[in-house]
Amino acid sequence: MAEEQRLPRLAILIDADNTSPRIAAGLFEEVAKFGEASVRRIYGDFSGQRLKSWADILQKYAIDPYQQFAYTSGKNASDIALVIDAMDLLHSGRFDGFCLVSSDSDFTRLASRLREQGADVYGFGEQKTPESFRQACRRFIYTENLLPDAPVATPGDAAARKALQPPSAAVPILSKAIAEMETEDGWVGLGVVGQRLANIASDFDPRTYGYRKLSDLVRKTGAFDVDQPEGRAMRIRVRPRAPATRRSPST
């Protein structure tokens, strides 16, 4: 019997000072889509009350805390410790990828360095995370989409409430992905579009626009024709613009 193929081994490194503990459940559910959370570490000063909410759930999610005392105000020893550990883990050769959980742009160079060595990097941070860090990651997931009460529509719902961005904001990036494929008739498979989106926009996520599935988001925008013959995969194209009607000159 052939040995079962093992999932990619991932190291999850969490910056407690810049991450809410409310995302913990959603975080590890999301990580499971990419691989196995082989190492789970969190960095911060757990001696005070500020990170007590994290301390209360560390055991539940099997996260190892790495205590970093704040000896000097304004100096973040946690960032340095996280970077050092990431490089040690990288050079151990035991990991296929890293999940960097922070909204701090200071980790931009770390993400780039890890990728230079062939490791996949998945970033997790708030929507305010600087673009430099988001684009340095292979994929970037907004932590607002991982909250227990994240506003995501389900099939049959008219729309999600209080989404991070309206569905119409996704139209330019979706249109760009389709245009880059240059098919003769304009039709492209939805699955291929999804793959292209991951390459041109590391932070693209249908949940940002209020929908769990890309297909639901595409339909909601109203900007694309959708074709799904029975038994075949869905394909889409940019909806042709209706020709402008000319007004007859007034007499």
PDB file of C-alpha atoms in Angstrom:
ATOM      1  CA  MET A   1       0.000   0.000   0.000  1.00  0.00           C
ATOM      2  CA  ALA A   2       1.351   3.393  -0.961  1.00  0.00           C
ATOM      3  CA  GLU A   3       2.195   5.626   1.972  1.00  0.00           C
ATOM      4  CA  GLU A   4      -0.321   8.420   2.471  1.00  0.00           C
ATOM      5  CA  GLN A   5       1.069  11.739   1.289  1.00  0.00           C
ATOM      6  CA  ARG A   6       1.788  14.041   4.199  1.00  0.00           C
ATOM      7  CA  LEU A   7       0.452  17.572   4.291  1.00  0.00           C
ATOM      8  CA  PRO A   8       2.943  20.461   4.118  1.00  0.00           C
ATOM      9  CA  ARG A   9       4.490  21.159   7.528  1.00  0.00           C
ATOM     10  CA  LEU A  10       3.838  24.723   8.655  1.00  0.00           C
ATOM     11  CA  ALA A  11       5.205  26.863  11.475  1.00  0.00           C
ATOM     12  CA  ILE A  12       2.642  29.305  12.928  1.00  0.00           C
ATOM     13  CA  LEU A  13       4.297  32.329  14.546  1.00  0.00           C
ATOM     14  CA  ILE A  14       1.940  34.812  16.234  1.00  0.00           C
ATOM     15  CA  ASP A  15       2.731  38.376  17.247  1.00  0.00           C
ATOM     16  CA  ALA A  16       0.471  38.670  20.304  1.00  0.00           C
ATOM     17  CA  ASP A  17       0.902  42.446  20.529  1.00  0.00           C
ATOM     18  CA  ASN A  18      -0.718  42.919  17.105  1.00  0.00           C
ATOM     19  CA  THR A  19      -3.257  40.096  16.986  1.00  0.00           C
ATOM     20  CA  SER A  20      -6.639  39.599  18.661  1.00  0.00           C
ATOM     21  CA  PRO A  21      -7.253  36.259  20.429  1.00  0.00           C
ATOM     22  CA  ARG A  22     -10.766  36.283  18.961  1.00  0.00           C
ATOM     23  CA  ILE A  23      -9.366  34.963  15.680  1.00  0.00           C
ATOM     24  CA  ALA A  24      -7.793  31.845  17.211  1.00  0.00           C
ATOM     25  CA  ALA A  25     -10.435  29.329  16.100  1.00  0.00           C
ATOM     26  CA  GLY A  26     -10.734  30.818  12.613  1.00  0.00           C
ATOM     27  CA  LEU A  27      -6.954  31.062  12.306  1.00  0.00           C
ATOM     28  CA  PHE A  28      -6.300  27.359  12.770  1.00  0.00           C
ATOM     29  CA  GLU A  29      -9.238  26.425  10.569  1.00  0.00           C
ATOM     30  CA  GLU A  30      -7.711  28.569   7.827  1.00  0.00           C
ATOM     31  CA  VAL A  31      -4.208  27.174   8.371  1.00  0.00           C
ATOM     32  CA  ALA A  32      -5.611  23.653   7.954  1.00  0.00           C
ATOM     33  CA  LYS A  33      -6.451  24.563   4.330  1.00  0.00           C
ATOM     34  CA  PHE A  34      -2.742  25.035   3.603  1.00  0.00           C
ATOM     35  CA  GLY A  35      -1.133  22.261   5.628  1.00  0.00           C
ATOM     36  CA  GLU A  36      -0.341  20.885   9.071  1.00  0.00           C
ATOM     37  CA  ALA A  37       0.266  23.288  11.962  1.00  0.00           C
ATOM     38  CA  SER A  38       3.390  21.495  13.185  1.00  0.00           C
ATOM     39  CA  VAL A  39       4.699  24.388  15.309  1.00  0.00           C
ATOM     40  CA  ARG A  40       2.463  26.882  17.115  1.00  0.00           C
ATOM     41  CA  ARG A  41       4.239  29.712  18.887  1.00  0.00           C
ATOM     42  CA  ILE A  42       3.137  33.094  20.199  1.00  0.00           C
ATOM     43  CA  TYR A  43       5.357  35.976  21.299  1.00  0.00           C
ATOM     44  CA  GLY A  44       4.608  38.696  23.837  1.00  0.00           C
ATOM     45  CA  ASP A  45       4.794  39.854  27.426  1.00  0.00           C
ATOM     46  CA  PHE A  46       2.353  37.577  29.234  1.00  0.00           C
ATOM     47  CA  SER A  47       3.365  38.789  32.705  1.00  0.00           C
ATOM     48  CA  GLY A  48       0.750  41.561  32.722  1.00  0.00           C
ATOM     49  CA  GLN A  49      -2.983  41.853  32.065  1.00  0.00           C
ATOM     50  CA  ARG A  50      -2.709  43.150  28.498  1.00  0.00           C
ATOM     51  CA  LEU A  51      -2.341  39.677  26.965  1.00  0.00           C
ATOM     52  CA  LYS A  52      -4.450  37.788  29.498  1.00  0.00           C
ATOM     53  CA  SER A  53      -7.074  36.962  26.846  1.00  0.00           C
ATOM     54  CA  TRP A  54      -4.386  35.163  24.866  1.00  0.00           C
ATOM     55  CA  ALA A  55      -3.013  33.427  27.965  1.00  0.00           C
ATOM     56  CA  ASP A  56      -6.468  32.035  28.753  1.00  0.00           C
ATOM     57  CA  ILE A  57      -6.725  30.107  25.466  1.00  0.00           C
ATOM     58  CA  LEU A  58      -3.149  28.987  24.807  1.00  0.00           C
ATOM     59  CA  GLN A  59      -3.730  25.486  26.152  1.00  0.00           C
ATOM     60  CA  LYS A  60      -6.963  25.055  24.181  1.00  0.00           C
ATOM     61  CA  TYR A  61      -5.149  25.587  20.871  1.00  0.00           C
ATOM     62  CA  ALA A  62      -1.833  24.002  21.912  1.00  0.00           C
ATOM     63  CA  ILE A  63       0.059  27.271  21.375  1.00  0.00           C
ATOM     64  CA  ASP A  64       3.485  27.568  23.011  1.00  0.00           C
ATOM     65  CA  PRO A  65       3.998  31.016  24.607  1.00  0.00           C
ATOM     66  CA  TYR A  66       7.385  32.663  24.263  1.00  0.00           C
ATOM     67  CA  GLN A  67       7.679  35.234  27.039  1.00  0.00           C
ATOM     68  CA  GLN A  68       9.344  38.516  26.109  1.00  0.00           C
ATOM     69  CA  PHE A  69       9.583  41.044  28.934  1.00  0.00           C
ATOM     70  CA  ALA A  70       9.153  44.680  27.941  1.00  0.00           C
ATOM     71  CA  TYR A  71      12.294  46.001  29.626  1.00  0.00           C
ATOM     72  CA  THR A  72      12.287  49.244  27.667  1.00  0.00           C
ATOM     73  CA  SER A  73       9.233  51.232  26.604  1.00  0.00           C
ATOM     74  CA  GLY A  74       8.829  51.424  22.836  1.00  0.00           C
ATOM     75  CA  LYS A  75      11.160  48.503  22.124  1.00  0.00           C
ATOM     76  CA  ASN A  76       9.459  45.372  20.807  1.00  0.00           C
ATOM     77  CA  ALA A  77      11.557  42.384  21.850  1.00  0.00           C
ATOM     78  CA  SER A  78       8.788  40.069  20.621  1.00  0.00           C
ATOM     79  CA  ASP A  79       9.406  41.020  16.992  1.00  0.00           C
ATOM     80  CA  ILE A  80      13.098  40.222  17.269  1.00  0.00           C
ATOM     81  CA  ALA A  81      12.455  36.898  18.990  1.00  0.00           C
ATOM     82  CA  LEU A  82       9.917  35.902  16.331  1.00  0.00           C
ATOM     83  CA  VAL A  83      12.348  36.713  13.506  1.00  0.00           C
ATOM     84  CA  ILE A  84      15.198  34.783  15.129  1.00  0.00           C
ATOM     85  CA  ASP A  85      13.013  31.729  15.667  1.00  0.00           C
ATOM     86  CA  ALA A  86      11.676  31.892  12.114  1.00  0.00           C
ATOM     87  CA  MET A  87      15.195  31.794  10.701  1.00  0.00           C
ATOM     88  CA  ASP A  88      16.197  28.947  13.031  1.00  0.00           C
ATOM     89  CA  LEU A  89      13.157  26.945  11.923  1.00  0.00           C
ATOM     90  CA  LEU A  90      13.864  27.739   8.279  1.00  0.00           C
ATOM     91  CA  HIS A  91      17.442  26.451   8.486  1.00  0.00           C
ATOM     92  CA  SER A  92      16.303  23.297  10.269  1.00  0.00           C
ATOM     93  CA  GLY A  93      14.915  22.220   6.888  1.00  0.00           C
ATOM     94  CA  ARG A  94      11.874  20.630   8.528  1.00  0.00           C
ATOM     95  CA  PHE A  95       9.193  23.069   7.340  1.00  0.00           C
ATOM     96  CA  ASP A  96       7.511  23.734   4.010  1.00  0.00           C
ATOM     97  CA  GLY A  97       5.985  27.053   4.974  1.00  0.00           C
ATOM     98  CA  PHE A  98       5.354  29.697   7.601  1.00  0.00           C
ATOM     99  CA  CYS A  99       2.237  31.493   8.841  1.00  0.00           C
ATOM    100  CA  LEU A 100       3.139  34.961  10.099  1.00  0.00           C
ATOM    101  CA  VAL A 101       0.308  36.375  12.174  1.00  0.00           C
ATOM    102  CA  SER A 102       0.683  40.130  12.606  1.00  0.00           C
ATOM    103  CA  SER A 103      -0.405  43.466  11.134  1.00  0.00           C
ATOM    104  CA  ASP A 104       3.094  44.896  11.558  1.00  0.00           C
ATOM    105  CA  SER A 105       5.005  45.869   8.419  1.00  0.00           C
ATOM    106  CA  ASP A 106       8.264  45.081  10.253  1.00  0.00           C
ATOM    107  CA  PHE A 107       7.839  41.473   9.109  1.00  0.00           C
ATOM    108  CA  THR A 108       7.954  42.372   5.410  1.00  0.00           C
ATOM    109  CA  ARG A 109      11.634  41.544   5.041  1.00  0.00           C
ATOM    110  CA  LEU A 110      11.206  38.312   7.001  1.00  0.00           C
ATOM    111  CA  ALA A 111       8.443  37.181   4.650  1.00  0.00           C
ATOM    112  CA  SER A 112      10.590  38.009   1.612  1.00  0.00           C
ATOM    113  CA  ARG A 113      13.609  36.194   3.053  1.00  0.00           C
ATOM    114  CA  LEU A 114      11.623  33.051   3.813  1.00  0.00           C
ATOM    115  CA  ARG A 115      10.248  32.986   0.273  1.00  0.00           C
ATOM    116  CA  GLU A 116      13.716  33.511  -1.193  1.00  0.00           C
ATOM    117  CA  GLN A 117      14.656  30.229   0.488  1.00  0.00           C
ATOM    118  CA  GLY A 118      11.728  28.450  -1.157  1.00  0.00           C
ATOM    119  CA  ALA A 119       9.315  28.434   1.783  1.00  0.00           C
ATOM    120  CA  ASP A 120       5.663  29.369   1.338  1.00  0.00           C
ATOM    121  CA  VAL A 121       4.559  32.310   3.498  1.00  0.00           C
ATOM    122  CA  TYR A 122       0.953  32.875   4.533  1.00  0.00           C
ATOM    123  CA  GLY A 123       0.282  36.194   6.217  1.00  0.00           C
ATOM    124  CA  PHE A 124      -2.576  36.948   8.584  1.00  0.00           C
ATOM    125  CA  GLY A 125      -3.368  40.496   9.671  1.00  0.00           C
ATOM    126  CA  GLU A 126      -5.964  43.228   9.826  1.00  0.00           C
ATOM    127  CA  GLN A 127      -7.078  45.144   6.755  1.00  0.00           C
ATOM    128  CA  LYS A 128      -4.881  48.045   7.892  1.00  0.00           C
ATOM    129  CA  THR A 129      -1.751  45.915   7.321  1.00  0.00           C
ATOM    130  CA  PRO A 130       0.629  47.807   4.992  1.00  0.00           C
ATOM    131  CA  GLU A 131       0.659  46.601   1.392  1.00  0.00           C
ATOM    132  CA  SER A 132       4.381  45.856   1.538  1.00  0.00           C
ATOM    133  CA  PHE A 133       3.823  43.015   4.018  1.00  0.00           C
ATOM    134  CA  ARG A 134       0.696  41.746   2.252  1.00  0.00           C
ATOM    135  CA  GLN A 135       2.431  41.483  -1.109  1.00  0.00           C
ATOM    136  CA  ALA A 136       5.521  39.830   0.391  1.00  0.00           C
ATOM    137  CA  CYS A 137       3.377  36.815   1.297  1.00  0.00           C
ATOM    138  CA  ARG A 138       2.206  34.090  -1.049  1.00  0.00           C
ATOM    139  CA  ARG A 139      -1.269  34.532   0.411  1.00  0.00           C
ATOM    140  CA  PHE A 140      -2.559  37.126   2.864  1.00  0.00           C
ATOM    141  CA  ILE A 141      -5.759  36.632   4.836  1.00  0.00           C
ATOM    142  CA  TYR A 142      -7.513  39.474   6.628  1.00  0.00           C
ATOM    143  CA  THR A 143      -8.151  38.498  10.237  1.00  0.00           C
ATOM    144  CA  GLU A 144     -11.487  40.335  10.192  1.00  0.00           C
ATOM    145  CA  ASN A 145     -12.681  37.482   7.970  1.00  0.00           C
ATOM    146  CA  LEU A 146     -11.707  34.963  10.657  1.00  0.00           C
ATOM    147  CA  LEU A 147     -13.761  36.448  13.488  1.00  0.00           C
ATOM    148  CA  PRO A 148     -16.655  34.339  14.809  1.00  0.00           C
ATOM    149  CA  ASP A 149     -19.162  37.000  13.736  1.00  0.00           C
ATOM    150  CA  ALA A 150     -17.566  37.736  10.355  1.00  0.00           C
ATOM    151  CA  PRO A 151     -20.326  38.975   7.991  1.00  0.00           C
ATOM    152  CA  VAL A 152     -20.422  36.326   5.270  1.00  0.00           C
ATOM    153  CA  ALA A 153     -23.492  35.508   3.204  1.00  0.00           C
ATOM    154  CA  THR A 154     -24.655  31.941   2.715  1.00  0.00           C
ATOM    155  CA  PRO A 155     -26.461  30.577  -0.358  1.00  0.00           C
ATOM    156  CA  GLY A 156     -29.944  32.058  -0.465  1.00  0.00           C
ATOM    157  CA  ASP A 157     -29.025  35.214   1.428  1.00  0.00           C
ATOM    158  CA  ALA A 158     -29.607  38.457  -0.393  1.00  0.00           C
ATOM    159  CA  ALA A 159     -26.229  39.792   0.728  1.00  0.00           C
ATOM    160  CA  ALA A 160     -23.858  39.931   3.640  1.00  0.00           C
ATOM    161  CA  ARG A 161     -24.046  42.874   6.001  1.00  0.00           C
ATOM    162  CA  LYS A 162     -21.116  45.076   6.897  1.00  0.00           C
ATOM    163  CA  ALA A 163     -18.639  43.370   4.594  1.00  0.00           C
ATOM    164  CA  LEU A 164     -15.146  44.863   4.527  1.00  0.00           C
ATOM    165  CA  GLN A 165     -15.747  45.998   0.933  1.00  0.00           C
ATOM    166  CA  PRO A 166     -18.799  45.998  -1.370  1.00  0.00           C
ATOM    167  CA  PRO A 167     -18.971  43.299  -4.102  1.00  0.00           C
ATOM    168  CA  SER A 168     -18.541  45.976  -6.785  1.00  0.00           C
ATOM    169  CA  ALA A 169     -15.004  46.612  -5.495  1.00  0.00           C
ATOM    170  CA  ALA A 170     -14.004  43.133  -6.688  1.00  0.00           C
ATOM    171  CA  VAL A 171     -14.937  43.800 -10.330  1.00  0.00           C
ATOM    172  CA  PRO A 172     -11.625  45.442 -11.433  1.00  0.00           C
ATOM    173  CA  ILE A 173      -9.419  42.657 -10.080  1.00  0.00           C
ATOM    174  CA  LEU A 174     -11.715  39.942 -11.447  1.00  0.00           C
ATOM    175  CA  SER A 175     -11.751  41.637 -14.854  1.00  0.00           C
ATOM    176  CA  LYS A 176      -7.949  41.923 -14.801  1.00  0.00           C
ATOM    177  CA  ALA A 177      -7.559  38.210 -14.080  1.00  0.00           C
ATOM    178  CA  ILE A 178      -9.850  37.322 -16.990  1.00  0.00           C
ATOM    179  CA  ALA A 179      -8.111  39.741 -19.365  1.00  0.00           C
ATOM    180  CA  GLU A 180      -4.702  38.227 -18.616  1.00  0.00           C
ATOM    181  CA  MET A 181      -5.878  34.836 -19.908  1.00  0.00           C
ATOM    182  CA  GLU A 182      -6.722  36.172 -23.400  1.00  0.00           C
ATOM    183  CA  THR A 183      -9.158  33.517 -24.630  1.00  0.00           C
ATOM    184  CA  GLU A 184     -10.704  33.846 -28.083  1.00  0.00           C
ATOM    185  CA  ASP A 185     -14.302  34.054 -26.940  1.00  0.00           C
ATOM    186  CA  GLY A 186     -13.710  35.675 -23.565  1.00  0.00           C
ATOM    187  CA  TRP A 187     -14.931  32.651 -21.559  1.00  0.00           C
ATOM    188  CA  VAL A 188     -12.617  31.298 -18.832  1.00  0.00           C
ATOM    189  CA  GLY A 189     -13.076  28.620 -16.201  1.00  0.00           C
ATOM    190  CA  LEU A 190     -13.868  29.932 -12.722  1.00  0.00           C
ATOM    191  CA  GLY A 191     -11.268  27.639 -11.195  1.00  0.00           C
ATOM    192  CA  VAL A 192      -8.554  29.067 -13.424  1.00  0.00           C
ATOM    193  CA  VAL A 193      -9.658  32.581 -12.503  1.00  0.00           C
ATOM    194  CA  GLY A 194      -9.284  31.701  -8.834  1.00  0.00           C
ATOM    195  CA  GLN A 195      -5.729  30.487  -9.414  1.00  0.00           C
ATOM    196  CA  ARG A 196      -4.821  33.632 -11.325  1.00  0.00           C
ATOM    197  CA  LEU A 197      -6.266  35.852  -8.590  1.00  0.00           C
ATOM    198  CA  ALA A 198      -3.985  34.218  -6.023  1.00  0.00           C
ATOM    199  CA  ASN A 199      -0.999  35.155  -8.204  1.00  0.00           C
ATOM    200  CA  ILE A 200      -1.874  38.775  -8.927  1.00  0.00           C
ATOM    201  CA  ALA A 201      -3.407  39.745  -5.568  1.00  0.00           C
ATOM    202  CA  SER A 202      -2.158  37.877  -2.496  1.00  0.00           C
ATOM    203  CA  ASP A 203      -4.940  39.298  -0.325  1.00  0.00           C
ATOM    204  CA  PHE A 204      -7.893  38.554  -2.609  1.00  0.00           C
ATOM    205  CA  ASP A 205     -10.599  36.733  -0.678  1.00  0.00           C
ATOM    206  CA  PRO A 206     -14.341  36.483  -1.516  1.00  0.00           C
ATOM    207  CA  ARG A 207     -15.081  36.863   2.207  1.00  0.00           C
ATOM    208  CA  THR A 208     -13.716  40.393   2.090  1.00  0.00           C
ATOM    209  CA  TYR A 209     -16.697  41.235  -0.137  1.00  0.00           C
ATOM    210  CA  GLY A 210     -19.182  39.282   1.976  1.00  0.00           C
ATOM    211  CA  TYR A 211     -19.266  35.859   0.258  1.00  0.00           C
ATOM    212  CA  ARG A 212     -17.726  32.503   1.085  1.00  0.00           C
ATOM    213  CA  LYS A 213     -17.551  31.310  -2.519  1.00  0.00           C
ATOM    214  CA  LEU A 214     -16.024  33.021  -5.523  1.00  0.00           C
ATOM    215  CA  SER A 215     -18.988  31.901  -7.631  1.00  0.00           C
ATOM    216  CA  ASP A 216     -21.460  33.686  -5.336  1.00  0.00           C
ATOM    217  CA  LEU A 217     -19.382  36.867  -5.440  1.00  0.00           C
ATOM    218  CA  VAL A 218     -19.140  36.781  -9.253  1.00  0.00           C
ATOM    219  CA  ARG A 219     -22.908  36.430  -9.577  1.00  0.00           C
ATOM    220  CA  LYS A 220     -23.556  39.227  -7.076  1.00  0.00           C
ATOM    221  CA  THR A 221     -21.450  41.782  -8.933  1.00  0.00           C
ATOM    222  CA  GLY A 222     -23.683  41.540 -12.002  1.00  0.00           C
ATOM    223  CA  ALA A 223     -20.655  42.396 -14.137  1.00  0.00           C
ATOM    224  CA  PHE A 224     -20.046  38.930 -15.582  1.00  0.00           C
ATOM    225  CA  ASP A 225     -21.869  36.393 -17.703  1.00  0.00           C
ATOM    226  CA  VAL A 226     -22.012  32.967 -16.050  1.00  0.00           C
ATOM    227  CA  ASP A 227     -22.284  29.654 -17.890  1.00  0.00           C
ATOM    228  CA  GLN A 228     -22.463  26.265 -16.191  1.00  0.00           C
ATOM    229  CA  PRO A 229     -23.638  23.422 -18.443  1.00  0.00           C
ATOM    230  CA  GLU A 230     -24.910  20.366 -16.607  1.00  0.00           C
ATOM    231  CA  GLY A 231     -22.051  18.229 -15.380  1.00  0.00           C
ATOM    232  CA  ARG A 232     -19.384  20.765 -16.303  1.00  0.00           C
ATOM    233  CA  ALA A 233     -17.408  23.372 -14.404  1.00  0.00           C
ATOM    234  CA  MET A 234     -18.549  26.986 -14.273  1.00  0.00           C
ATOM    235  CA  ARG A 235     -17.049  29.485 -16.666  1.00  0.00           C
ATOM    236  CA  ILE A 236     -17.397  33.264 -16.766  1.00  0.00           C
ATOM    237  CA  ARG A 237     -16.658  36.246 -18.977  1.00  0.00           C
ATOM    238  CA  VAL A 238     -16.859  39.995 -18.639  1.00  0.00           C
ATOM    239  CA  ARG A 239     -20.368  41.041 -19.564  1.00  0.00           C
ATOM    240  CA  PRO A 240     -20.336  43.020 -22.823  1.00  0.00           C
ATOM    241  CA  ARG A 241     -21.407  46.602 -22.437  1.00  0.00           C
ATOM    242  CA  ALA A 242     -24.666  47.526 -24.072  1.00  0.00           C
ATOM    243  CA  PRO A 243     -24.122  49.955 -26.961  1.00  0.00           C
ATOM    244  CA  ALA A 244     -24.930  53.503 -26.084  1.00  0.00           C
ATOM    245  CA  THR A 245     -28.127  54.754 -27.656  1.00  0.00           C
ATOM    246  CA  ARG A 246     -27.900  57.978 -29.597  1.00  0.00           C
ATOM    247  CA  ARG A 247     -30.409  60.633 -28.878  1.00  0.00           C
ATOM    248  CA  SER A 248     -31.976  62.205 -31.903  1.00  0.00           C
ATOM    249  CA  PRO A 249     -31.313  65.932 -32.201  1.00  0.00           C
ATOM    250  CA  SER A 250     -34.158  68.026 -30.973  1.00  0.00           C
ATOM    251  CA  THR A 251     -36.112  69.839 -33.626  1.00  0.00           C
TER     252      THR A 251
END
